[in-house]
Coordinates of C-alpha atoms in Angstrom, one line a residue:
Chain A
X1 CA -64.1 -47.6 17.6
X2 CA -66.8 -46.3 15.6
X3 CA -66.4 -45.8 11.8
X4 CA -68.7 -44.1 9.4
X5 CA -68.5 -45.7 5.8
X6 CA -69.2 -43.3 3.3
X7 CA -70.2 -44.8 -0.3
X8 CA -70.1 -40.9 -2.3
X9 CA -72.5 -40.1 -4.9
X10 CA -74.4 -37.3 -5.7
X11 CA -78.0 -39.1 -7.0
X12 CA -77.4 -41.6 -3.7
X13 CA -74.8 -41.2 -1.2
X14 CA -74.5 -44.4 1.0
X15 CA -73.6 -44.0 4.3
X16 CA -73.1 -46.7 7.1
X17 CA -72.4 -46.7 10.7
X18 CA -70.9 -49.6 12.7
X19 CA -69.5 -50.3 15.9
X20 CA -66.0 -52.1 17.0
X21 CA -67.3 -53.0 21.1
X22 CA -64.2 -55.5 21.9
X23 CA -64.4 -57.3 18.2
X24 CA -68.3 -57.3 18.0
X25 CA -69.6 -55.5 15.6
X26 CA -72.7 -53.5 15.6
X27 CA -74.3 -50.9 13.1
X28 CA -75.8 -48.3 14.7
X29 CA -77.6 -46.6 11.7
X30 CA -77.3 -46.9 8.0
X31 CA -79.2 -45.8 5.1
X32 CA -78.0 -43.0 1.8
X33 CA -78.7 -39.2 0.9
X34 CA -80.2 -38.1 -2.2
X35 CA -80.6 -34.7 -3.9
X36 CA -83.2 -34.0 -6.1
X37 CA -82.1 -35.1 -10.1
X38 CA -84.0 -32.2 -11.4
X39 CA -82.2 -29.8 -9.2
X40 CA -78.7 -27.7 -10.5
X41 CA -75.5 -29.3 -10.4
X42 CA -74.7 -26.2 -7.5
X43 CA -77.8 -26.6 -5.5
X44 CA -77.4 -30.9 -5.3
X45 CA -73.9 -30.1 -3.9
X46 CA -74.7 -27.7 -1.5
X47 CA -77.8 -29.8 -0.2
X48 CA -75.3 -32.6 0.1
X49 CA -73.0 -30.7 1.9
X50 CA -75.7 -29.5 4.3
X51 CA -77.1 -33.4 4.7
X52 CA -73.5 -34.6 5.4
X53 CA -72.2 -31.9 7.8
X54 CA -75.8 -33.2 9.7
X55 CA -74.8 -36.8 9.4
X56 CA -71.4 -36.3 11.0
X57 CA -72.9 -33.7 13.5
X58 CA -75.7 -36.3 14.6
X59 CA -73.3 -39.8 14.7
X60 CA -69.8 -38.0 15.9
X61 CA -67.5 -41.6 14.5
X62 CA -64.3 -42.2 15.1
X63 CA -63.2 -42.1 11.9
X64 CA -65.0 -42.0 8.6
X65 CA -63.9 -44.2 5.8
X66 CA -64.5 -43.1 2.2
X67 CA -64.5 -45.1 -1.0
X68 CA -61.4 -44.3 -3.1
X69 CA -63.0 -42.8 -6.5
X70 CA -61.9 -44.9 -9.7
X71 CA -62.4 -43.9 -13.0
X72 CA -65.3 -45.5 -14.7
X73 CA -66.5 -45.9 -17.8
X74 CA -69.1 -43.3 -17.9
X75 CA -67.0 -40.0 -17.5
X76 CA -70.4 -38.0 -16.4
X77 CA -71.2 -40.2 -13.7
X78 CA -67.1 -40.6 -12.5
X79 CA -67.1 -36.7 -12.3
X80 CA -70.4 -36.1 -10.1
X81 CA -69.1 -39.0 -7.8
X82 CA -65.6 -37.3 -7.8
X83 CA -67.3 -34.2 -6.7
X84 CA -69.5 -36.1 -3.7
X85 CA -66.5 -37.5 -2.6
X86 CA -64.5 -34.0 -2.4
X87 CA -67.6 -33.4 -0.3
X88 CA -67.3 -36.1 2.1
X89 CA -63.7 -36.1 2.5
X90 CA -63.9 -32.1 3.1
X91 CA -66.6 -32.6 5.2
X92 CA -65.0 -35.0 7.3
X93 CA -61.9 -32.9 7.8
X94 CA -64.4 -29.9 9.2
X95 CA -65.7 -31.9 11.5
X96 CA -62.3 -33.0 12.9
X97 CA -62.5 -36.7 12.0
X98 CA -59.9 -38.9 10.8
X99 CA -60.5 -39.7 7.4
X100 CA -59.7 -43.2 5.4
X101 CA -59.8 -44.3 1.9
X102 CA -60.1 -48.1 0.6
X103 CA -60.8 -48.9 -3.1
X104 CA -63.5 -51.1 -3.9
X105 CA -61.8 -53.8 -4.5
X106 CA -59.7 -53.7 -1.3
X107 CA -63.7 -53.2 1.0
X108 CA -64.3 -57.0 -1.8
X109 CA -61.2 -58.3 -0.5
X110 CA -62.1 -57.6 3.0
X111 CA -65.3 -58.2 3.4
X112 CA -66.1 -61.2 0.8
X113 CA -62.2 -62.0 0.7
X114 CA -62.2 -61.7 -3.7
X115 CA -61.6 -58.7 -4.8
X116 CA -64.2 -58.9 -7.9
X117 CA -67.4 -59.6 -5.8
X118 CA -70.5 -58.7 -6.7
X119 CA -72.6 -56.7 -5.3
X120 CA -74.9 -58.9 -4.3
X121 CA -71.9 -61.2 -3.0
X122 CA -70.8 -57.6 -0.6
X123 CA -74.3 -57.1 0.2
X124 CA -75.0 -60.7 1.7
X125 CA -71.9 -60.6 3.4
X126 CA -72.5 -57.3 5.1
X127 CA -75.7 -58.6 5.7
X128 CA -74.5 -61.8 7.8
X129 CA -71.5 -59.8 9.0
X130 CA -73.4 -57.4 10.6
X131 CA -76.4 -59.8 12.1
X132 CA -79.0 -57.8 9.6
X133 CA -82.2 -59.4 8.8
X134 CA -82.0 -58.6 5.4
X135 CA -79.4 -58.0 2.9
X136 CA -79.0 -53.9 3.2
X137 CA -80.1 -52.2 -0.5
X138 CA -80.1 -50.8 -2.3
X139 CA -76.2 -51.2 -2.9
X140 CA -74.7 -47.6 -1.6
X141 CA -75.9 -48.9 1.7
X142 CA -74.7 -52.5 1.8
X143 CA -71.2 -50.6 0.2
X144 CA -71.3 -48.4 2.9
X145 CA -71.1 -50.7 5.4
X146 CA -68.4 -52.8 3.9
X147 CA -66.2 -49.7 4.2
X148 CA -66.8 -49.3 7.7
X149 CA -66.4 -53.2 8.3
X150 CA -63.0 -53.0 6.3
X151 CA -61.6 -50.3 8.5
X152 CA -62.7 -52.2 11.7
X153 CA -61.9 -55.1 11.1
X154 CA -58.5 -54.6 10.0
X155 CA -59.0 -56.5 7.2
X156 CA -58.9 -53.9 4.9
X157 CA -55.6 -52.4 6.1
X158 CA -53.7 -56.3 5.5
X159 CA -55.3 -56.3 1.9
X160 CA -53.9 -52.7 1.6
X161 CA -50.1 -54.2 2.9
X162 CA -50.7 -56.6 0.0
X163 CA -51.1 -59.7 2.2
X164 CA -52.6 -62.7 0.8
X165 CA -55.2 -64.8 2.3
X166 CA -57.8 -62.6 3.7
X167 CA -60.9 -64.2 5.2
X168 CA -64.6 -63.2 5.2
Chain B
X1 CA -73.1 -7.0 -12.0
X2 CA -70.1 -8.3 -9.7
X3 CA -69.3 -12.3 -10.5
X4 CA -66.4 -14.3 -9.2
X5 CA -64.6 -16.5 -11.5
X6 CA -63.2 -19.9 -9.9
X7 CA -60.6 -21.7 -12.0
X8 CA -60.8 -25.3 -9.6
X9 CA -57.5 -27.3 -8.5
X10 CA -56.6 -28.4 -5.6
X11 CA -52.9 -27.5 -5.2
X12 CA -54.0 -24.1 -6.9
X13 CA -57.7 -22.8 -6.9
X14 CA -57.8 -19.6 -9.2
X15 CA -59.8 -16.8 -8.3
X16 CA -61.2 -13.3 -10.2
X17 CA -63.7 -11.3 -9.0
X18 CA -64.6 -8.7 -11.9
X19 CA -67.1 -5.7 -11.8
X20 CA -69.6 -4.5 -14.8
X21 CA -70.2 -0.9 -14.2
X22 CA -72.3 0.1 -17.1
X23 CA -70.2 -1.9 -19.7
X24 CA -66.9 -0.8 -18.2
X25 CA -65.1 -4.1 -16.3
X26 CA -62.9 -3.8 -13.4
X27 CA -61.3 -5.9 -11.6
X28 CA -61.8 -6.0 -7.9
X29 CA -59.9 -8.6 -7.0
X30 CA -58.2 -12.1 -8.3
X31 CA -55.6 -14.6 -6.4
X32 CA -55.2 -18.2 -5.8
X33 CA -56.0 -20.7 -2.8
X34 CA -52.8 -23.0 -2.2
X35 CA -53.2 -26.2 0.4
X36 CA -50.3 -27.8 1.3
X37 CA -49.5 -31.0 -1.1
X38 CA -48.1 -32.7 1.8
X39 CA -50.9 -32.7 3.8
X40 CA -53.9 -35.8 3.8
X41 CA -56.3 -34.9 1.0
X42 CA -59.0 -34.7 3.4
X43 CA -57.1 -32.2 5.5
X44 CA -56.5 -30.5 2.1
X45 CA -59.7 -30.2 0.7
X46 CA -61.0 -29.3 4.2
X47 CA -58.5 -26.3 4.6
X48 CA -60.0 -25.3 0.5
X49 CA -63.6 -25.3 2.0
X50 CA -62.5 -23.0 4.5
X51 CA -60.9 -20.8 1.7
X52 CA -63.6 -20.4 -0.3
X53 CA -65.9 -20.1 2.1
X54 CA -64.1 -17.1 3.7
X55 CA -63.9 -16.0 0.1
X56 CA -67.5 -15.7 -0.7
X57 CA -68.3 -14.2 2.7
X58 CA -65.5 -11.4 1.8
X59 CA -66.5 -10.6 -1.8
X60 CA -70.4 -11.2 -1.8
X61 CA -70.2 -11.7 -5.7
X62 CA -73.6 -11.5 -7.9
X63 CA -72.8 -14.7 -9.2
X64 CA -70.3 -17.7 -9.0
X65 CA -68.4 -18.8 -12.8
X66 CA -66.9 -22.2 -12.2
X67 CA -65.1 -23.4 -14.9
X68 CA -66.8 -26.9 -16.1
X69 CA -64.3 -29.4 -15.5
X70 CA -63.7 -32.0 -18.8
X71 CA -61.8 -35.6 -18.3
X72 CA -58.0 -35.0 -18.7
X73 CA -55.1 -37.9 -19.7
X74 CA -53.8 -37.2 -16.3
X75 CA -57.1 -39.1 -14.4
X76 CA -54.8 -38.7 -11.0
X77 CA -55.2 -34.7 -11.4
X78 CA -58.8 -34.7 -13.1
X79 CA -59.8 -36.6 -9.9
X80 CA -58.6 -33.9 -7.8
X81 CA -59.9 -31.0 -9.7
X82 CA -63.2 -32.4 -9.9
X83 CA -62.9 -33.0 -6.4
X84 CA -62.0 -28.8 -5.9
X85 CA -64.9 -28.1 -8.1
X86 CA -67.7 -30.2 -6.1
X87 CA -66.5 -27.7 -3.1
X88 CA -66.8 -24.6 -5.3
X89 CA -70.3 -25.1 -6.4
X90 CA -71.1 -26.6 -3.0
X91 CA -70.0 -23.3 -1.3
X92 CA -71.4 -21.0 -3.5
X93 CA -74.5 -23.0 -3.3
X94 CA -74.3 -22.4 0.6
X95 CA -73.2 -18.7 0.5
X96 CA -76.9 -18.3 -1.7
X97 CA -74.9 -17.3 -4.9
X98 CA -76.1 -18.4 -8.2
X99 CA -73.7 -20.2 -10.2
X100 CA -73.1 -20.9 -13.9
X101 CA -70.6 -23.2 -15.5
X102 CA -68.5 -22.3 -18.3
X103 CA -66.2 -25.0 -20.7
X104 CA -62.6 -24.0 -21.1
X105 CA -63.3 -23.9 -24.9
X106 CA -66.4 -21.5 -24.1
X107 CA -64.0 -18.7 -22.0
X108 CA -61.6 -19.7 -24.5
X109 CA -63.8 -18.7 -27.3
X110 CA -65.2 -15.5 -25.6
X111 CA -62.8 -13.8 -24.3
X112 CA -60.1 -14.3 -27.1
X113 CA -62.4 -15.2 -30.4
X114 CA -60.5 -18.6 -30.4
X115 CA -61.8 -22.3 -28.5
X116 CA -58.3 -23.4 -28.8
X117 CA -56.5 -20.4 -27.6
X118 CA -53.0 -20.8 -25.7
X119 CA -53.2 -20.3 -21.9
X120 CA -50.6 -17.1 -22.9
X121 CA -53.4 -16.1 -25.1
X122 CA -55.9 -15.7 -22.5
X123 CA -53.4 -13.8 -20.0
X124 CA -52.9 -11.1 -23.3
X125 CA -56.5 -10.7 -23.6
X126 CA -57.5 -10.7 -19.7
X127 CA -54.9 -7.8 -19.3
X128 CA -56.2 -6.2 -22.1
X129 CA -59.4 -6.5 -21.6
X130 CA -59.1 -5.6 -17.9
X131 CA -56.5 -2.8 -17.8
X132 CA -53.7 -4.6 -16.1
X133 CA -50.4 -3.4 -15.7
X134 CA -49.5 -7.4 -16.3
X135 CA -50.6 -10.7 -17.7
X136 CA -52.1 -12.4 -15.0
X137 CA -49.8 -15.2 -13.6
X138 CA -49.9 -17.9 -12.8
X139 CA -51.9 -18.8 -15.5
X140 CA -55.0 -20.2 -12.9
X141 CA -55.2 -16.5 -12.0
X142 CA -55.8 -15.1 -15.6
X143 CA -58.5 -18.3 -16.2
X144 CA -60.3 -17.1 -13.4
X145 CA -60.5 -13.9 -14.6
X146 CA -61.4 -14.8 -18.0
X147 CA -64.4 -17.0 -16.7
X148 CA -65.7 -13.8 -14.5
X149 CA -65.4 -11.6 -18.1
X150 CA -66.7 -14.2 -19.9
X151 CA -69.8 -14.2 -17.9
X152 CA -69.9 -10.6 -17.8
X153 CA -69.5 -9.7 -21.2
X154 CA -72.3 -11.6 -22.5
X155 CA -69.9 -13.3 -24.8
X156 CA -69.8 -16.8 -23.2
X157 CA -73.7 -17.4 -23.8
X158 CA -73.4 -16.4 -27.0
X159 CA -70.7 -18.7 -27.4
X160 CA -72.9 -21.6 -25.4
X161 CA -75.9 -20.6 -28.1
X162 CA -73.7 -21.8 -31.0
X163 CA -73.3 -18.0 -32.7
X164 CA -70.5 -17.2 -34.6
X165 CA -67.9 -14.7 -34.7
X166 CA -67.4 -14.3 -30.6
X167 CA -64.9 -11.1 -30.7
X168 CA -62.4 -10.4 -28.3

């Protein structure tokens, strides 16, 4: 099984790839897309669109696993990541992959096993996780992977049922 | 001047195309995109790509008018809109159309002299103001076709500049 964690934003969109070979996990490439700030709202989006059609065209996964938008606090911010997202879940669906959604603090859950992490807490667990040398940053990357380690690891899915006791 | 009007929503994605022929407008065409709400939202927003896409390719407008989406009290549907809107400005982006964006209070205040206008107002004035036998319904139709006149009438910048006494 190979998953495609997508973290969506429209400044930096994290993406990361990894690798289910009989319970070993691998990532096979990880890193985000960014669109220029200076750039109209129209043109970002449809640069976006462009880099992530490539991106699903290039790694062909499984399944792609996107973060379930919340609401935040800034409302400007919460409406360009809703729009990324529309991207990426769109974008997934033309492509023909199966798509899954996780909220952040079910990926926490998961991966660190509490669901109020940090991000440096997700990002050092990735990092050990996945047998990196360093702690992925910035933070859309390390989120990234933690989606795709959620899906693949199943974890995600028993925090989703509700069951207690998940484990890093 | 021929400019499509897009009135964003996932169940229900309005669309106006309007001509300017020398100060006369006309409408050319105006509808709505529908995705099943039983379907995955990725399949959903995947099948609305498609929609518009095949809209923009059939139309060829001068210019997209997406209506700016604002935070709602229902952040379930805002989510979903903004979601619908990303994909509008992405595939007009694509298609090489410029776009411009347009604040429900803006059309609002263009096309019937009033920011806080009922959504039966704006159907009045689009079938006034377009020649139509009826008031457009649903109401995302007659929204779509009041960000297209708003565009095209001049009325909406002068709106956006802060000047006063916008007519209908």
């Amino acid at each position: 099984m190979f998953a495609l964690g997508v973290d969506p934003g429209l400044s930096r969109c994290g993406y990361g790839a990894v690798r289910n070979a009989g319970g070993r996990l691998s990532v096979e490439a990880y890193g985000h897309l960014t669109t220029p700030v200076d750039d109209p709202l129209s043109e970002r989006l449809g640069a976006l669109w462009g880099d992530l059609t490539q991106l699903l065209a290039d790694l062909r996964p499984d399944v792609v696993v996107v973060e379930r938008v919340l609401f935040q606090v800034n409302a400007r911010t919460a409406m360009s990541v809703g729009q990324a997202s529309g991207l990426a879940l769109a974008a997934a669906a033309r492509a023909g992959c199966p798509v899954v959604q996780y909220s952040p603090n079910e990926v926490k859950l998961a991966v660190v096993g509490y669901g109020a992490a940090t991000k440096e807490q997700v990002q050092r667990m990735v990092q050990v996780l996945l047998d990196l040398a360093d702690p992925p940053r910035p933070a859309d990357r390390a989120d990234a992977l933690a989606l795709a380690v959620c899906h693949l690891s199943g974890a995600g899915l028993r925090a989703a049922a509700g069951a207690a006791g998940a484990q890093p």
